[in-house]
Amino acid sequence: MLGGLAIAGPILFHLIRRSPEKRQDFSSLMFLEPDPPVFSKRSRISHWLLLLLRCLVILLLSLAFARPFLRTDDRVVAPGGLVTHWMIVVDRSASMNRDGVDDAVARSLREALDGSRPGDLALLAAFDGDFEILADWQPVESSTTTSAFDALIRQTPAGFGSTRLGPSLVQAAQIMDDRMAETGSRGSQVAGHIVLISDFQKGAQLDSVQGFEWNELVDVALVSVGSEAPPNAGLALLESDRPGFLRVQVSNDAENLNESFQVVMTGQTSGNVEPQTGEESDAGAAPNEKSYPVRVPAGSSRVISIPMDSTDWANGQLELRGEDSSNFDNTVYWAGSRVGNFNIRTFGLGDENASGTMAFFLQRAFGADESMPVDITPLDSISDLVAGAQYFLIGAGLQDLPDLDDLRQRLEQGVDFLWLPRSPQEFNAVRTALALGTGVEPDQENDGDGTATATATVPVMTSPVTVENSRSMVLLEEIDWTHPVFQPFRDPQFSNFSKVGFYRYLKLPASWVEPAGGRVVASLEGDSPWLVEFVVGDGRLWIMTSGWESGESVLARSSKFLPVLLSLAQSTGAWRSGSSQYSIGDAWKPFESDVALRTPDGRSIEVAAGESFPGLEIPGLVTVAGPRGEYAIPVNLDPRESLCSPSAVAQLETLGVPLNPVDVEERDSEQARAAAELAATKKDTEVESAQKNWKWVVAIVAAILILETWLAGWTSRRQAAIPAGESTV
Amino acid sequence: MVQNGNHESRWLDPSALMKLKSLELQIKVVVEGFLLGLHRSPYHGFSAEFTEYRPYVAGEDTRYLDWKLYARSDRNYIKKFREETNVRTYLLLDQSRSMAFSSGEYNKLDYARVLLGSVGYFFLRQRDAVGACRFDDTVHDFLPPRVRTGHLRHFLRVLHGAEPGHSTDLGGSVAKIGRLIANRSLVILASDFLGNLDSLEKEIGILRARGNDLIMVQVLDPAEIEWRGDRNLLVRDMETGREIFVQGGQAAERYRRRFADHQAKLSRICNTGGVRLCHVSTSQPVDQFAYHLIKSAAPGWLAGEPAGLARATAGSVVESSSGGDK
């Protein structure tokens, strides 16, 4: 409507004008200064009609831009029907165990519902690694609700979990959205208010908040409770980079005045695992203690390696001692190098001590890795395999095995088998025993000379299997890079197999493989398969037509030998790599068939083979007792929990979390007003878009402008005809 | 400050002079009556006129050994001569649009053109090399100094081509011209100096530091020296086209004050830079001022001048601001 004031313009210009007596050119204005214009006062208005038209144009234009419409309903929503949803989310992660934090939580909880009014709804939730609703939506009755929430939080003390703040906040917002939508559908005005009580430590995981679209009626109040807690120094066990050493990271809080610490190592020999926690560890000098001084400046961290070689300890704990008054993350548990397991069983690979045999090379390929114990055992018969356990079988010369017929059964049970057939006779015998093909019975399949004769379901072998001896090296011609075994070599940097050559190999007809249900993974020159994969039940059979025996090929001496074998091994179910440590909440899967666990708090749990145990809840050493003896797995706090400096608040702000103003009552009334205005504006917009009166106004303006142009032209022509006429507007 | 009037009848009436169509004729009329004379160089060289003997020092060019004296006296002497140099003069003409201002029959550009033409013609007659160029916000038609026959035509063509161009960029133009002047020269710059002087100070300092002698001639219209507008005026800047409204009485006082400040600043800049500054009003006789200018540029050239002429010049025309002659 201010645009309407623009009408004053033409009137003012009409009545007032500057009246310089003369216009003069001058060389420079640098010595002159503009004086205010002198206006002549004219009370007489000339050209009434033109002035009127121009004023009308401006008036109508301002009206058109105001987009006028006829309001049909002037109802304004009153803020009385507002229901505020209060969601109180309390951090229960390990870092909340610090001294003084619990009191702060209780205090914050009492104040959290201060701004609530009767009729509001409240929900209490807690989170660490997981989000848990402790009390579902309920009407707020100020003192009752607060004390009920307080009691619930006391029943849920802070655990040892990590702080997954981001996912929890997102989950809270989604729950809030659902509830607000439900309340809103009943016709009430709604507002959401999430009160997040946490220490907002640096290690909180916030990534998932990024990009989350927040409901504009929801805001988040951050109540920080960790600030009273003393500064913290923490200890974390890292993956070891060299055998025989533990890698430990000591981090120090930026506000900690103390910089000198001692990492004290204690341990037990294998089989002497006593369940213990950090609180029980005695700082007094024990005979089986080793102390390592470490100096960590405030605000930084340092990684040290602690040798295990000099002791015969199998597991134990490391404790950080110094002037650190937070005790919650000062102990980590460690166990020896038993982190993985790989069972290889061999048949007919020769003497492992005789140079040049396949067993000789295999032993050297796998024997050196201490972090991954590989058990390579030669077997005499299939029956030596323990039922239920997972093995990687590598065999050659199988026709002499007494119980060859059991092999298929073992494969179906999940054993993976790398078979290196040495002769056509062996190939055919084993092929028969394994019933390679489409489920054909062994006795129907083969007549012994390599050609299939039996039923129509047996794939036809177009040419006999032969042993090829070549004077020159036969190279790999085609490799299926999409296969998991060769996928790691896909990069051109690693895909050069031209140094891997073969002199003696078993020539299989390639056309037989696919109908028989196999897949050629790699082929030699002349379209002869080198590596063929068959899936048999739960297990897999690899046929390698040329092995790595000295004189057979140069595979064992090429740089590709170990990577190919490892890649094969990792694709088998028997390869069980593990971590040197576990964090709270991790799942653990036993290597053996059935094991008995003893947790640090003394519980005994049976875990069957193939199942995973998700209950690593308490830091400490979990004892595993299985058929292969007793050993311990260390369970520690998430190292991120040690990063206690409260820096997540600033991050949340930058991640777009709608942080709320402090004054809740004012906020609520403002929100109600904003909601009412929003609704009214929406309604107005609908009415306006239906009427569109402004279009008519613009059309009238255009018509007036045409009239004004014609009139002005006519006037000036008329004035030109009268030389002594007055000037126009 | 320029003093109008008070010139004797021997000087040409500038209005009458400006009515002559040919620049060549104009300048010849002006220079008529100037006495011819030789100027002596302060530098020693190896030319015609002997000055002294000096003992030979090993390593010197043996060309200038006086062999005859050596034959006579068995001593080595170098014969020294007085060098007769030619002054290289650059005449710079401001052709910015403000120079087209006129309150009378001819504008400042016409006046400055005849003035520089006369000075240049005189120098050429003295066998001194004369170069010229015009400038506004850039440099036009730079003519290097020459003394050869026919150079007068080129010189006059440069001056004659002066048309009111764009706005003035004094500092920038002087800087560009300074880069074009290779040797130590006499530079005479004619302009109204109605513009930003801040950049000028630095540039004339550079020009002087290269050993050039600089004379700045401020050509002003009488209407610029004294603001005569006593009525309300809509004044348009000739260079920028900007228009402002001024009220007669208030503007005159303000103009006077600011103009005085500007002139004082210009004088201070010239003083600091060791530059001779001459002011001239377009109502002054051109020949009178040209005479003075030549005298100021090269004292001694006009030796034997009539005493009355010298007195009249000194008393009436110019007030120079710095070290130069009156």
Tab-separated table of N, CA, C and O in Angstrom, chain A residues 199-279:
chain	number	residue	atom	x	y	z
A	199	ASP	N	26.743	-35.116	27.162
A	199	ASP	CA	27.984	-34.365	27.398
A	199	ASP	C	28.543	-33.814	26.087
A	199	ASP	O	29.532	-33.122	26.078
A	200	PHE	N	27.889	-34.129	24.958
A	200	PHE	CA	28.268	-33.625	23.634
A	200	PHE	C	29.765	-33.753	23.412
A	200	PHE	O	30.442	-32.819	23.017
A	201	GLN	N	30.244	-34.941	23.689
A	201	GLN	CA	31.679	-35.145	23.581
A	201	GLN	C	32.097	-35.161	22.112
A	201	GLN	O	31.289	-35.389	21.207
A	202	LYS	N	33.365	-34.921	21.937
A	202	LYS	CA	33.919	-34.832	20.585
A	202	LYS	C	33.731	-36.134	19.807
A	202	LYS	O	33.592	-36.133	18.593
A	203	GLY	N	33.737	-37.245	20.535
A	203	GLY	CA	33.662	-38.536	19.862
A	203	GLY	C	32.260	-38.945	19.461
A	203	GLY	O	32.052	-40.038	18.942
A	204	ALA	N	31.265	-38.073	19.718
A	204	ALA	CA	29.894	-38.411	19.322
A	204	ALA	C	29.827	-38.529	17.803
A	204	ALA	O	30.425	-37.740	17.089
A	205	GLN	N	29.058	-39.504	17.342
A	205	GLN	CA	29.008	-39.745	15.893
A	205	GLN	C	27.815	-38.991	15.304
A	205	GLN	O	26.672	-39.336	15.528
A	206	LEU	N	28.124	-37.941	14.544
A	206	LEU	CA	27.082	-36.995	14.137
A	206	LEU	C	26.762	-37.040	12.647
A	206	LEU	O	25.896	-36.315	12.182
A	207	ASP	N	27.496	-37.873	11.911
A	207	ASP	CA	27.404	-37.776	10.452
A	207	ASP	C	25.973	-37.870	9.932
A	207	ASP	O	25.596	-37.175	8.988
A	208	SER	N	25.177	-38.728	10.546
A	208	SER	CA	23.857	-38.971	9.955
A	208	SER	C	22.911	-37.785	10.115
A	208	SER	O	21.850	-37.766	9.507
A	209	VAL	N	23.286	-36.790	10.935
A	209	VAL	CA	22.420	-35.616	11.074
A	209	VAL	C	22.485	-34.755	9.814
A	209	VAL	O	21.545	-34.056	9.454
A	210	GLN	N	23.621	-34.855	9.149
A	210	GLN	CA	23.824	-34.005	7.968
A	210	GLN	C	22.771	-34.310	6.902
A	210	GLN	O	22.537	-35.459	6.545
A	211	GLY	N	22.157	-33.280	6.432
A	211	GLY	CA	21.184	-33.426	5.356
A	211	GLY	C	19.804	-33.847	5.826
A	211	GLY	O	18.895	-33.976	5.013
A	212	PHE	N	19.628	-34.059	7.118
A	212	PHE	CA	18.302	-34.437	7.608
A	212	PHE	C	17.362	-33.241	7.519
A	212	PHE	O	17.727	-32.123	7.875
A	213	GLU	N	16.169	-33.482	7.014
A	213	GLU	CA	15.219	-32.374	6.870
A	213	GLU	C	14.378	-32.270	8.137
A	213	GLU	O	13.602	-33.160	8.445
A	214	TRP	N	14.567	-31.182	8.820
A	214	TRP	CA	13.890	-31.007	10.099
A	214	TRP	C	12.517	-30.397	9.880
A	214	TRP	O	12.343	-29.509	9.048
A	215	ASN	N	11.584	-30.889	10.669
A	215	ASN	CA	10.255	-30.285	10.702
A	215	ASN	C	10.402	-28.872	11.266
A	215	ASN	O	11.071	-28.665	12.272
A	216	GLU	N	9.802	-27.901	10.614
A	216	GLU	CA	10.010	-26.521	11.052
A	216	GLU	C	9.315	-26.223	12.384
A	216	GLU	O	9.579	-25.195	13.003
A	217	LEU	N	8.446	-27.112	12.826
A	217	LEU	CA	7.777	-26.885	14.110
A	217	LEU	C	8.514	-27.570	15.264
A	217	LEU	O	8.070	-27.547	16.398
A	218	VAL	N	9.648	-28.192	14.932
A	218	VAL	CA	10.423	-28.897	15.969
A	218	VAL	C	11.707	-28.126	16.229
A	218	VAL	O	12.345	-27.649	15.296
A	219	ASP	N	12.042	-27.983	17.489
A	219	ASP	CA	13.381	-27.473	17.766
A	219	ASP	C	14.051	-28.348	18.814
A	219	ASP	O	13.421	-29.196	19.434
A	220	VAL	N	15.346	-28.144	18.942
A	220	VAL	CA	16.140	-29.012	19.809
A	220	VAL	C	16.844	-28.148	20.843
A	220	VAL	O	17.496	-27.159	20.492
A	221	ALA	N	16.672	-28.515	22.112
A	221	ALA	CA	17.398	-27.823	23.174
A	221	ALA	C	18.547	-28.716	23.602
A	221	ALA	O	18.341	-29.893	23.894
A	222	LEU	N	19.749	-28.189	23.588
A	222	LEU	CA	20.907	-28.992	23.971
A	222	LEU	C	21.256	-28.674	25.423
A	222	LEU	O	21.535	-27.524	25.759
A	223	VAL	N	21.206	-29.685	26.253
A	223	VAL	CA	21.559	-29.486	27.662
A	223	VAL	C	22.868	-30.221	27.896
A	223	VAL	O	22.924	-31.444	27.875
A	224	SER	N	23.923	-29.462	28.071
A	224	SER	CA	25.250	-30.054	28.200
A	224	SER	C	25.529	-30.342	29.666
A	224	SER	O	25.365	-29.473	30.511
A	225	VAL	N	25.950	-31.564	29.974
A	225	VAL	CA	26.112	-31.937	31.374
A	225	VAL	C	27.535	-32.353	31.712
A	225	VAL	O	27.833	-32.627	32.860
A	226	GLY	N	28.399	-32.385	30.726
A	226	GLY	CA	29.736	-32.919	31.011
A	226	GLY	C	30.732	-31.901	31.504
A	226	GLY	O	31.866	-32.239	31.830
A	227	SER	N	30.298	-30.634	31.532
A	227	SER	CA	31.302	-29.594	31.745
A	227	SER	C	31.891	-29.628	33.153
A	227	SER	O	33.026	-29.225	33.364
A	228	GLU	N	31.105	-30.167	34.134
A	228	GLU	CA	31.631	-30.198	35.497
A	228	GLU	C	32.651	-31.324	35.669
A	228	GLU	O	33.445	-31.320	36.595
A	229	ALA	N	32.585	-32.300	34.769
A	229	ALA	CA	33.457	-33.460	34.919
A	229	ALA	C	34.909	-33.044	34.759
A	229	ALA	O	35.224	-32.146	33.978
A	230	PRO	N	35.787	-33.686	35.505
A	230	PRO	CA	37.209	-33.326	35.405
A	230	PRO	C	37.764	-33.700	34.036
A	230	PRO	O	37.196	-34.537	33.336
A	231	PRO	N	38.867	-33.059	33.653
A	231	PRO	CA	39.471	-33.396	32.352
A	231	PRO	C	39.914	-34.851	32.314
A	231	PRO	O	40.212	-35.454	33.349
A	232	ASN	N	39.961	-35.395	31.148
A	232	ASN	CA	40.121	-36.820	30.996
A	232	ASN	C	41.328	-37.152	30.133
A	232	ASN	O	41.647	-36.448	29.196
A	233	ALA	N	41.978	-38.230	30.490
A	233	ALA	CA	42.987	-38.801	29.598
A	233	ALA	C	42.580	-40.232	29.345
A	233	ALA	O	42.091	-40.903	30.259
A	234	GLY	N	42.717	-40.664	28.128
A	234	GLY	CA	42.177	-41.977	27.797
A	234	GLY	C	43.209	-42.872	27.140
A	234	GLY	O	44.234	-42.436	26.627
A	235	LEU	N	42.890	-44.164	27.171
A	235	LEU	CA	43.779	-45.174	26.618
A	235	LEU	C	42.975	-45.977	25.605
A	235	LEU	O	41.827	-46.331	25.862
A	236	ALA	N	43.545	-46.230	24.457
A	236	ALA	CA	42.836	-47.028	23.456
A	236	ALA	C	43.825	-47.969	22.803
A	236	ALA	O	44.977	-47.603	22.538
A	237	LEU	N	43.359	-49.186	22.571
A	237	LEU	CA	44.214	-50.191	21.937
A	237	LEU	C	43.981	-50.135	20.431
A	237	LEU	O	42.840	-50.155	19.980
A	238	LEU	N	45.063	-50.038	19.675
A	238	LEU	CA	44.937	-49.979	18.212
A	238	LEU	C	45.314	-51.337	17.624
A	238	LEU	O	45.898	-52.176	18.303
A	239	GLU	N	44.983	-51.493	16.359
A	239	GLU	CA	45.407	-52.704	15.660
A	239	GLU	C	46.928	-52.708	15.615
A	239	GLU	O	47.549	-51.702	15.264
A	240	SER	N	47.514	-53.820	15.965
A	240	SER	CA	48.967	-53.875	16.000
A	240	SER	C	49.533	-53.948	14.587
A	240	SER	O	48.986	-54.615	13.717
A	241	ASP	N	50.623	-53.206	14.383
A	241	ASP	CA	51.217	-53.231	13.048
A	241	ASP	C	52.421	-54.145	12.988
A	241	ASP	O	52.958	-54.406	11.939
A	242	ARG	N	52.884	-54.622	14.134
A	242	ARG	CA	53.960	-55.618	14.055
A	242	ARG	C	53.721	-56.666	15.132
A	242	ARG	O	53.245	-56.354	16.229
A	243	PRO	N	54.073	-57.866	14.817
A	243	PRO	CA	53.810	-58.944	15.762
A	243	PRO	C	54.651	-58.782	17.016
A	243	PRO	O	55.770	-58.275	16.966
A	244	GLY	N	54.055	-59.182	18.115
A	244	GLY	CA	54.781	-59.117	19.367
A	244	GLY	C	54.695	-57.778	20.064
A	244	GLY	O	55.319	-57.563	21.093
A	245	PHE	N	53.957	-56.847	19.503
A	245	PHE	CA	53.816	-55.533	20.117
A	245	PHE	C	52.343	-55.150	20.216
A	245	PHE	O	51.544	-55.508	19.362
A	246	LEU	N	52.036	-54.435	21.274
A	246	LEU	CA	50.699	-53.848	21.392
A	246	LEU	C	50.828	-52.370	21.041
A	246	LEU	O	51.761	-51.703	21.494
A	247	ARG	N	49.913	-51.873	20.225
A	247	ARG	CA	49.918	-50.433	19.900
A	247	ARG	C	48.836	-49.763	20.741
A	247	ARG	O	47.672	-50.143	20.677
A	248	VAL	N	49.249	-48.791	21.500
A	248	VAL	CA	48.322	-48.144	22.413
A	248	VAL	C	48.339	-46.645	22.144
A	248	VAL	O	49.392	-46.038	21.950
A	249	GLN	N	47.156	-46.084	22.087
A	249	GLN	CA	47.060	-44.638	21.903
A	249	GLN	C	46.673	-43.999	23.235
A	249	GLN	O	45.668	-44.382	23.836
A	250	VAL	N	47.480	-43.057	23.675
A	250	VAL	CA	47.168	-42.319	24.895
A	250	VAL	C	46.769	-40.921	24.464
A	250	VAL	O	47.522	-40.222	23.795
A	251	SER	N	45.522	-40.521	24.800
A	251	SER	CA	45.091	-39.178	24.411
A	251	SER	C	44.825	-38.361	25.663
A	251	SER	O	44.380	-38.889	26.687
A	252	ASN	N	45.111	-37.101	25.567
A	252	ASN	CA	44.997	-36.233	26.735
A	252	ASN	C	44.047	-35.084	26.416
A	252	ASN	O	44.067	-34.523	25.320
A	253	ASP	N	43.240	-34.734	27.381
A	253	ASP	CA	42.278	-33.644	27.222
A	253	ASP	C	43.010	-32.306	27.113
A	253	ASP	O	44.066	-32.110	27.703
A	254	ALA	N	42.413	-31.393	26.351
A	254	ALA	CA	43.056	-30.096	26.157
A	254	ALA	C	43.168	-29.312	27.461
A	254	ALA	O	44.031	-28.451	27.604
A	255	GLU	N	42.280	-29.624	28.403
A	255	GLU	CA	42.297	-28.842	29.644
A	255	GLU	C	43.048	-29.546	30.767
A	255	GLU	O	43.087	-29.053	31.889
A	256	ASN	N	43.601	-30.680	30.475
A	256	ASN	CA	44.289	-31.423	31.521
A	256	ASN	C	45.664	-30.816	31.769
A	256	ASN	O	46.452	-30.632	30.839
A	257	LEU	N	45.945	-30.510	33.023
A	257	LEU	CA	47.228	-29.886	33.334
A	257	LEU	C	48.341	-30.923	33.368
A	257	LEU	O	49.504	-30.606	33.163
A	258	ASN	N	47.960	-32.152	33.643
A	258	ASN	CA	48.971	-33.191	33.753
A	258	ASN	C	49.344	-33.725	32.371
A	258	ASN	O	48.486	-33.950	31.529
A	259	GLU	N	50.625	-33.909	32.159
A	259	GLU	CA	51.059	-34.414	30.858
A	259	GLU	C	51.848	-35.717	30.974
A	259	GLU	O	52.179	-36.325	29.973
A	260	SER	N	52.176	-36.098	32.197
A	260	SER	CA	53.000	-37.306	32.381
A	260	SER	C	52.119	-38.454	32.868
A	260	SER	O	51.379	-38.305	33.843
A	261	PHE	N	52.209	-39.556	32.183
A	261	PHE	CA	51.390	-40.709	32.542
A	261	PHE	C	52.269	-41.943	32.532
A	261	PHE	O	53.402	-41.929	32.042
A	262	GLN	N	51.687	-42.985	33.066
A	262	GLN	CA	52.359	-44.277	33.010
A	262	GLN	C	51.369	-45.291	32.465
A	262	GLN	O	50.208	-45.339	32.896
A	263	VAL	N	51.830	-46.056	31.490
A	263	VAL	CA	51.004	-47.153	31.007
A	263	VAL	C	51.528	-48.415	31.677
A	263	VAL	O	52.681	-48.787	31.488
A	264	VAL	N	50.690	-48.988	32.491
A	264	VAL	CA	51.124	-50.156	33.265
A	264	VAL	C	50.497	-51.402	32.643
A	264	VAL	O	49.294	-51.477	32.438
A	265	MET	N	51.345	-52.339	32.323
A	265	MET	CA	50.889	-53.565	31.663
A	265	MET	C	50.875	-54.699	32.675
A	265	MET	O	51.853	-54.932	33.367
A	266	THR	N	49.758	-55.349	32.766
A	266	THR	CA	49.702	-56.550	33.596
A	266	THR	C	49.187	-57.684	32.724
A	266	THR	O	48.550	-57.433	31.708
A	267	GLY	N	49.455	-58.890	33.113
A	267	GLY	CA	49.021	-59.974	32.249
A	267	GLY	C	48.997	-61.316	32.950
A	267	GLY	O	49.452	-61.465	34.078
A	268	GLN	N	48.420	-62.265	32.275
A	268	GLN	CA	48.351	-63.634	32.768
A	268	GLN	C	48.848	-64.562	31.676
A	268	GLN	O	48.794	-64.200	30.491
A	269	THR	N	49.277	-65.692	32.102
A	269	THR	CA	49.609	-66.705	31.107
A	269	THR	C	48.313	-67.319	30.601
A	269	THR	O	47.252	-67.154	31.196
A	270	SER	N	48.420	-67.980	29.512
A	270	SER	CA	47.234	-68.545	28.893
A	270	SER	C	46.544	-69.510	29.851
A	270	SER	O	47.174	-70.230	30.611
A	271	GLY	N	45.240	-69.498	29.841
A	271	GLY	CA	44.466	-70.402	30.677
A	271	GLY	C	44.303	-69.884	32.091
A	271	GLY	O	43.735	-70.560	32.937
A	272	ASN	N	44.770	-68.703	32.359
A	272	ASN	CA	44.654	-68.150	33.698
A	272	ASN	C	43.911	-66.820	33.642
A	272	ASN	O	44.375	-65.795	34.121
A	273	VAL	N	42.822	-66.843	32.945
A	273	VAL	CA	42.096	-65.599	32.747
A	273	VAL	C	41.132	-65.394	33.905
A	273	VAL	O	40.249	-66.193	34.155
A	274	GLU	N	41.349	-64.340	34.606
A	274	GLU	CA	40.434	-64.003	35.680
A	274	GLU	C	39.566	-62.844	35.217
A	274	GLU	O	40.090	-61.830	34.760
A	275	PRO	N	38.270	-63.010	35.298
A	275	PRO	CA	37.435	-61.883	34.919
A	275	PRO	C	37.691	-60.696	35.837
A	275	PRO	O	37.731	-60.843	37.049
A	276	GLN	N	37.909	-59.569	35.259
A	276	GLN	CA	38.158	-58.398	36.081
A	276	GLN	C	37.769	-57.153	35.297
A	276	GLN	O	37.706	-57.156	34.070
A	277	THR	N	37.506	-56.116	35.998
A	277	THR	CA	37.176	-54.848	35.352
A	277	THR	C	38.185	-53.819	35.796
A	277	THR	O	39.018	-54.064	36.673
A	278	GLY	N	38.080	-52.647	35.190
A	278	GLY	CA	39.040	-51.583	35.481
A	278	GLY	C	39.002	-51.177	36.929
A	278	GLY	O	40.021	-50.860	37.528
A	279	GLU	N	37.822	-51.217	37.529
A	279	GLU	CA	37.701	-50.749	38.898
A	279	GLU	C	38.418	-51.670	39.875
A	279	GLU	O	38.884	-51.266	40.932
